Tab-separated table of C-alpha atoms and ligand atoms in Angstrom:
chain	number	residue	atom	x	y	z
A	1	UNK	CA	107.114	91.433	-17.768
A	2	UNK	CA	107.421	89.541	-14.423
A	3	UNK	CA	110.673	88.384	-12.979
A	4	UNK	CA	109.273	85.059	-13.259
A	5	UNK	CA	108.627	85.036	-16.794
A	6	UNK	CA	112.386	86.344	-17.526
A	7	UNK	CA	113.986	83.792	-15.312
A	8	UNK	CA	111.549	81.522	-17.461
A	9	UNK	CA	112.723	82.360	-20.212
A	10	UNK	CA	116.417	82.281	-19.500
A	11	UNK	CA	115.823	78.516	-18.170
A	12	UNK	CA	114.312	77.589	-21.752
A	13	UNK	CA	117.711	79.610	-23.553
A	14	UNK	CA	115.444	82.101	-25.090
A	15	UNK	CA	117.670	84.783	-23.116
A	16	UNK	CA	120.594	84.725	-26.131
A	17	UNK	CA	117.757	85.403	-28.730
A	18	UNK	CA	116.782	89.020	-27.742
A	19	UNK	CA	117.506	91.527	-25.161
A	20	UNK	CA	115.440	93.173	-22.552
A	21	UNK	CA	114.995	96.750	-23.048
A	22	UNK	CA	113.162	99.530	-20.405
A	23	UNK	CA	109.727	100.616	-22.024
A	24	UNK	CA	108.440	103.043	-19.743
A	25	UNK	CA	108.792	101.915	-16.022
A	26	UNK	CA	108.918	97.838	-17.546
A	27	UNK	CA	111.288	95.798	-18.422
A	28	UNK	CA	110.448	94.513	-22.011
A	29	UNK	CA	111.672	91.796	-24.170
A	30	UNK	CA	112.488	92.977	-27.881
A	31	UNK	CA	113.680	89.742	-30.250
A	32	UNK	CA	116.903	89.820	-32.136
A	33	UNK	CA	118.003	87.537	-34.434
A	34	UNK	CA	116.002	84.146	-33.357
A	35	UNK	CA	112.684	84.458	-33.469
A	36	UNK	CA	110.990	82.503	-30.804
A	37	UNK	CA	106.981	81.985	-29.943
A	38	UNK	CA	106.899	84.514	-27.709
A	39	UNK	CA	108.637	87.343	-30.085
A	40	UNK	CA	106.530	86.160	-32.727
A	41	UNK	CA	103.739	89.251	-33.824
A	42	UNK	CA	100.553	86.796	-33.839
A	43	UNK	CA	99.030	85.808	-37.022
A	44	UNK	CA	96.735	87.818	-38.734
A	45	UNK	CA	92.818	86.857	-37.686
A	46	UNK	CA	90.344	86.649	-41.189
A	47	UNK	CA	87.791	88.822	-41.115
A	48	UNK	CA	85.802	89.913	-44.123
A	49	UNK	CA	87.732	92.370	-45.694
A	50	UNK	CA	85.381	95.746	-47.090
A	51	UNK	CA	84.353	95.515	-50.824
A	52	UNK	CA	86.784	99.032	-51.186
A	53	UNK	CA	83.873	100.724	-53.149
A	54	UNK	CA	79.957	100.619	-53.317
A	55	UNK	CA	77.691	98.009	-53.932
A	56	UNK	CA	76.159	99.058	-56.878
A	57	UNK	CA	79.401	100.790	-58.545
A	58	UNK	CA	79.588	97.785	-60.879
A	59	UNK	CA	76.553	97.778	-62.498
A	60	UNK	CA	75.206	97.227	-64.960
A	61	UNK	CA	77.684	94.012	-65.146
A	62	UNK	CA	77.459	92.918	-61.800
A	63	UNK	CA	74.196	94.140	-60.122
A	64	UNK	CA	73.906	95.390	-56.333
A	65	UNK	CA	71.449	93.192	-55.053
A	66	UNK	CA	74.237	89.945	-55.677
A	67	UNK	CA	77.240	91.934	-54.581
A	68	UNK	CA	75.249	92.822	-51.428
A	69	UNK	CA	74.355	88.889	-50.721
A	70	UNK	CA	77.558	88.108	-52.072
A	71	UNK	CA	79.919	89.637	-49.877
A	72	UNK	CA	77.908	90.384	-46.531
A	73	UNK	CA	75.786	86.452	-46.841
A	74	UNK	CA	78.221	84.299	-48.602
A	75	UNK	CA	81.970	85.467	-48.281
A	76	UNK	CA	81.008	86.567	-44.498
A	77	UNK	CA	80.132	82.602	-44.175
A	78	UNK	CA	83.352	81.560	-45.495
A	79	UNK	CA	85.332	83.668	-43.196
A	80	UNK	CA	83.224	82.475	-40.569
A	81	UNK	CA	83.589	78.641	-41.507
A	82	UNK	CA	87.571	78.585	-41.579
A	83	UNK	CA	87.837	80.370	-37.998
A	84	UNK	CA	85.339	77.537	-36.879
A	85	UNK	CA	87.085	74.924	-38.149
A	86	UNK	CA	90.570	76.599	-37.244
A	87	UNK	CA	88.939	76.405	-33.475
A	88	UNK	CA	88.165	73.159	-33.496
A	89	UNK	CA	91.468	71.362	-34.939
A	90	UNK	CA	93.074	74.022	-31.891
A	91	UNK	CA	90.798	72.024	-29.392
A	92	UNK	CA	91.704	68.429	-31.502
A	93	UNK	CA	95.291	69.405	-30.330
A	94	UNK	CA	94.186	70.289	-26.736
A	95	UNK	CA	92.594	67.363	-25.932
A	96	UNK	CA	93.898	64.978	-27.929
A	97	UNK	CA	90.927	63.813	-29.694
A	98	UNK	CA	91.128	63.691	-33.533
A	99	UNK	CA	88.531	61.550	-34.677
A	100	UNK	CA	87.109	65.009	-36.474
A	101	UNK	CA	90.005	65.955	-37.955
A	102	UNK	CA	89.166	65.097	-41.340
A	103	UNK	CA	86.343	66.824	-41.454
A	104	UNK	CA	88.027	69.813	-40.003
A	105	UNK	CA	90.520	69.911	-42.394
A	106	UNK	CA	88.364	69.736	-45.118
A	107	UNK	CA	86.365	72.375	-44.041
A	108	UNK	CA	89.386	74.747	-43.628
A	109	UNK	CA	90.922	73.687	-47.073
A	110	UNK	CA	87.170	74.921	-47.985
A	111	UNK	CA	85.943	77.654	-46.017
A	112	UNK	CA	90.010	79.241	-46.309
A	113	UNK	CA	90.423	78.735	-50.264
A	114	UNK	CA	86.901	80.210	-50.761
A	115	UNK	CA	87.789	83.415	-47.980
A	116	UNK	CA	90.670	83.437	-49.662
A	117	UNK	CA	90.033	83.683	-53.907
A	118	UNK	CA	86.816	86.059	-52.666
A	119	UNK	CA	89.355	88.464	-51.004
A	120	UNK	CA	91.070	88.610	-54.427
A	121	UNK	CA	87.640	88.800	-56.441
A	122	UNK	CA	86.483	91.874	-55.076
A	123	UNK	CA	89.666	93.561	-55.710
A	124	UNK	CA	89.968	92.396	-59.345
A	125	UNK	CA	87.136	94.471	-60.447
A	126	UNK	CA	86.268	98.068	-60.526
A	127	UNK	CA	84.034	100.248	-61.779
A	128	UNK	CA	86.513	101.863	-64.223
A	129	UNK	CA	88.263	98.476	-65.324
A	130	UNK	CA	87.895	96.104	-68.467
A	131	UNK	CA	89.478	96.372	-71.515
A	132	UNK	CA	93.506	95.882	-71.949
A	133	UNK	CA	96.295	95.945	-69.252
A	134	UNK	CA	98.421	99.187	-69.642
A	135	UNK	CA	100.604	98.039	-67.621
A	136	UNK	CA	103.833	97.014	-69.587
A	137	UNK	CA	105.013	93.859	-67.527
A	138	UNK	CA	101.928	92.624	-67.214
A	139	UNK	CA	100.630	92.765	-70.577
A	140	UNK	CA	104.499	91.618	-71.750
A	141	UNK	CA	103.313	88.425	-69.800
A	142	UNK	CA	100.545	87.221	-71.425
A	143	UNK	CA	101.834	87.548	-74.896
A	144	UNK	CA	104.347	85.953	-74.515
A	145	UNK	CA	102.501	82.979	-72.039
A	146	UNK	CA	99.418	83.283	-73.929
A	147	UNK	CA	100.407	84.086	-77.457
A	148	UNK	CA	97.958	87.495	-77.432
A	149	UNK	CA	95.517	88.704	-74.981
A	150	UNK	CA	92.837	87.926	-76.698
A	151	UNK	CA	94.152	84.108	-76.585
A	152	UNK	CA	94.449	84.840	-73.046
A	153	UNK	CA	90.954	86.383	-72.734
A	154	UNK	CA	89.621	83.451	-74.887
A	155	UNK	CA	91.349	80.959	-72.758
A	156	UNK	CA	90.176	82.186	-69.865
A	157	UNK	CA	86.676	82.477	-70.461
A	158	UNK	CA	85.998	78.747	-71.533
A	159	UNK	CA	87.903	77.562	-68.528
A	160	UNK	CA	85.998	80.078	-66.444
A	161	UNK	CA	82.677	78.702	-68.153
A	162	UNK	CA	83.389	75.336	-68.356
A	163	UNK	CA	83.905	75.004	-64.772
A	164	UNK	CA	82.025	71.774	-63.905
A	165	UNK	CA	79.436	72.494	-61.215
A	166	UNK	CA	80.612	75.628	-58.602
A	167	UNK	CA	84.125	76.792	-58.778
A	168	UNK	CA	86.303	79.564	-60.507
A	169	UNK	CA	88.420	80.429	-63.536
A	170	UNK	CA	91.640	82.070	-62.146
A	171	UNK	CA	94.824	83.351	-63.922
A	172	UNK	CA	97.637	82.654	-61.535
A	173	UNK	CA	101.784	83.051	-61.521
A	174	UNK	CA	102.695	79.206	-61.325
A	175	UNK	CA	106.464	80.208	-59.615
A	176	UNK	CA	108.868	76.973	-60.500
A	177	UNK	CA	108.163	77.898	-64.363
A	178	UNK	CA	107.837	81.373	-63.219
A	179	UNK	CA	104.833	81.604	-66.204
A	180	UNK	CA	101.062	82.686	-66.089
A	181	UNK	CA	98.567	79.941	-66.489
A	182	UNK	CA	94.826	79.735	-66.089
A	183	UNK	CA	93.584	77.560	-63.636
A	184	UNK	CA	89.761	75.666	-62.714
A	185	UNK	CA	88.755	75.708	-59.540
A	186	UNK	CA	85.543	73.101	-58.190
A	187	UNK	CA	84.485	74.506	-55.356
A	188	UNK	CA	87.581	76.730	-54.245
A	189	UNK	CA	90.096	74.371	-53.424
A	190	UNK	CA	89.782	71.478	-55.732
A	191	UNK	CA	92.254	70.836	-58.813
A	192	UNK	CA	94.604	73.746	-57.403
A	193	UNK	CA	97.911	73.758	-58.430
A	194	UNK	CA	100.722	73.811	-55.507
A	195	UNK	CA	101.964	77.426	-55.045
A	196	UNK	CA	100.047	79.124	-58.076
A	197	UNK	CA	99.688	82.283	-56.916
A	198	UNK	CA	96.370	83.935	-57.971
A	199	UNK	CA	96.325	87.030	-59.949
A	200	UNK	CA	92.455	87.375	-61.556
A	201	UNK	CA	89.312	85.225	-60.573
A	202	UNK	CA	86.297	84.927	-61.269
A	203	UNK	CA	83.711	83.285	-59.191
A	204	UNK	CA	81.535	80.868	-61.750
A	205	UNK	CA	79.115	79.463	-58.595
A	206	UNK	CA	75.304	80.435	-59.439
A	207	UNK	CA	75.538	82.412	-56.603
A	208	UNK	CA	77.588	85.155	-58.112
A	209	UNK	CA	75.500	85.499	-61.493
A	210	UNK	CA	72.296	83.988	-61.142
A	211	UNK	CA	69.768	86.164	-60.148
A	212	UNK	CA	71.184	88.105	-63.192
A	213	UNK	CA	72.553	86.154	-65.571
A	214	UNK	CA	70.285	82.568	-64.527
A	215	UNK	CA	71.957	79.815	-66.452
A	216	UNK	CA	74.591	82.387	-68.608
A	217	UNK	CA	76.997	81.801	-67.251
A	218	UNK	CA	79.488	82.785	-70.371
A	219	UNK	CA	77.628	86.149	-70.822
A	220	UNK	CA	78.342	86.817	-66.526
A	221	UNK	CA	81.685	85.844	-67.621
A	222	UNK	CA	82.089	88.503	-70.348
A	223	UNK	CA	80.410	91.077	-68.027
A	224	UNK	CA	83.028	90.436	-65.860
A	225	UNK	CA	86.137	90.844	-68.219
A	226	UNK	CA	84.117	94.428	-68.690
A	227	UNK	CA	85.143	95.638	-65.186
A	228	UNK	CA	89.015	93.694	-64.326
A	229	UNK	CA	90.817	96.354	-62.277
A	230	UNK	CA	94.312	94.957	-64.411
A	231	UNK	CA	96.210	97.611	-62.149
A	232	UNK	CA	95.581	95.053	-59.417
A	233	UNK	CA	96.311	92.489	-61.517
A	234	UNK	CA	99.786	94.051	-62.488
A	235	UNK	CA	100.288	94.698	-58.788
A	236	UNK	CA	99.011	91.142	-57.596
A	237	UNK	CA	102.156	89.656	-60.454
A	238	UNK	CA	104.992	92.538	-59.424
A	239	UNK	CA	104.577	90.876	-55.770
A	240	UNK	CA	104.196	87.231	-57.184
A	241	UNK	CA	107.180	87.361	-59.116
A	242	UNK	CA	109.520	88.450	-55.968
A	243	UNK	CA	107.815	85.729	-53.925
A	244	UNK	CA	108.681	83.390	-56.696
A	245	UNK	CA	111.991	84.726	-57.361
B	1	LIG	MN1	81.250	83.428	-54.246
């Protein structure tokens, strides 16, 4: 790091928040206590995240031709819609100009909540899954949120299926009750609750089911409850609950 940038640094009081430290030959600046900007590791770019097994390893419930349009065509477009409209509310704040910024903000609420609740989609299923949680916590949870699991499978499903028009069911830790609840999504980011962290979705837009299901959507639904991964789902609460804590 330059001279210049250290005295620059010094000047804005950023010197008491770390020390410099040799690296090699440099000079580098490691943060301490106060993080500032420049210490800051950036923030994580979205990409599509890999499936974590093959296409067709769910079938028969979920065929290979979908999961291949599914995640290369249509989560691919999410990821690339929420960078876009990231971009543009970054150039809104260069220039000043923020006559878009609706728009762009509704496309990020959009593009991010769909990138988002896909990246948890793909790892709520695998090919081994369905049936019961083992896992004790989990399973501990929805009895006693639910009354049973089957009341919680039952629930579920008609929310997931009684989505109106494209959305998702999800089953998500709501933290200030610190209790499961099952959720509807329109679209992926409409009637959200606030901080409900999501644990299990499923994705009720044609595009996930239709080329085998068509209009069944309640029998795509029940294929899916055939192949939840409900280790990820225990894992997905366990790190829920300490966020929540
Ligand atoms: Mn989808």
């Amino acid at each position: 790091m330059s001279t210049t940038r250290r005295e620059a640094l010094a000047a804005l009081g950023m010197a008491a928040a770390g020390g410099w430290i040799a690296l090699g030959s440099d000079p580098v600046w490691a943060a301490q206590d106060e993080p500032t900007a420049e210490s800051l590791p950036q923030p994580r770019e979205y990409s599509l995240p890999p499936l974590g097994y093959a296409y067709d390893a769910l079938e028969p419930h979920i065929d290979e031709q979908t999961m291949r349009l599914h995640h290369g065509i249509h989560h691919a477009s999410y990821v690339a819609g929420l960078n876009r409209a990231l971009a543009r509310l970054a150039e809104a704040r260069k220039t000043g100009d923020y006559e878009l910024v609706k728009h762009f903000s509704r496309e990020a609420a959009f593009h991010g909540s769909g990138h988002l609740l896909h990246a948890v989609f793909w790892r709520n299923m695998a090919s081994t899954g369905g049936g019961e949680p083992k896992n004790k916590a989990l399973a501990a949870m929805l009895q006693r949120d639910f009354g049973s699991f089957g009341a919680f499978r039952a629930h579920f499903q008609a929310a997931a299926t009684a989505v109106e028009g494209s959305g998702w069911g999800i089953l998500a830790l709501e933290p200030l009750g610190r209790q499961l609840v099952v959720l509807q999504a329109e679209k992926h980011h409409n009637l959200t609750q606030w901080g409900c962290i999501p644990l299990l979705c499923v994705d009720v837009w044609e595009h996930a089911y239709y080329l085998r299901y068509q209009n069944k959507r309640a029998a795509y639904v029940s294929a899916f409850l055939n192949v939840v991964h409900w280790e990820d789902v225990a894992e997905r609460l366990d790190r829920a609950l300490a966020l929540a804590r």
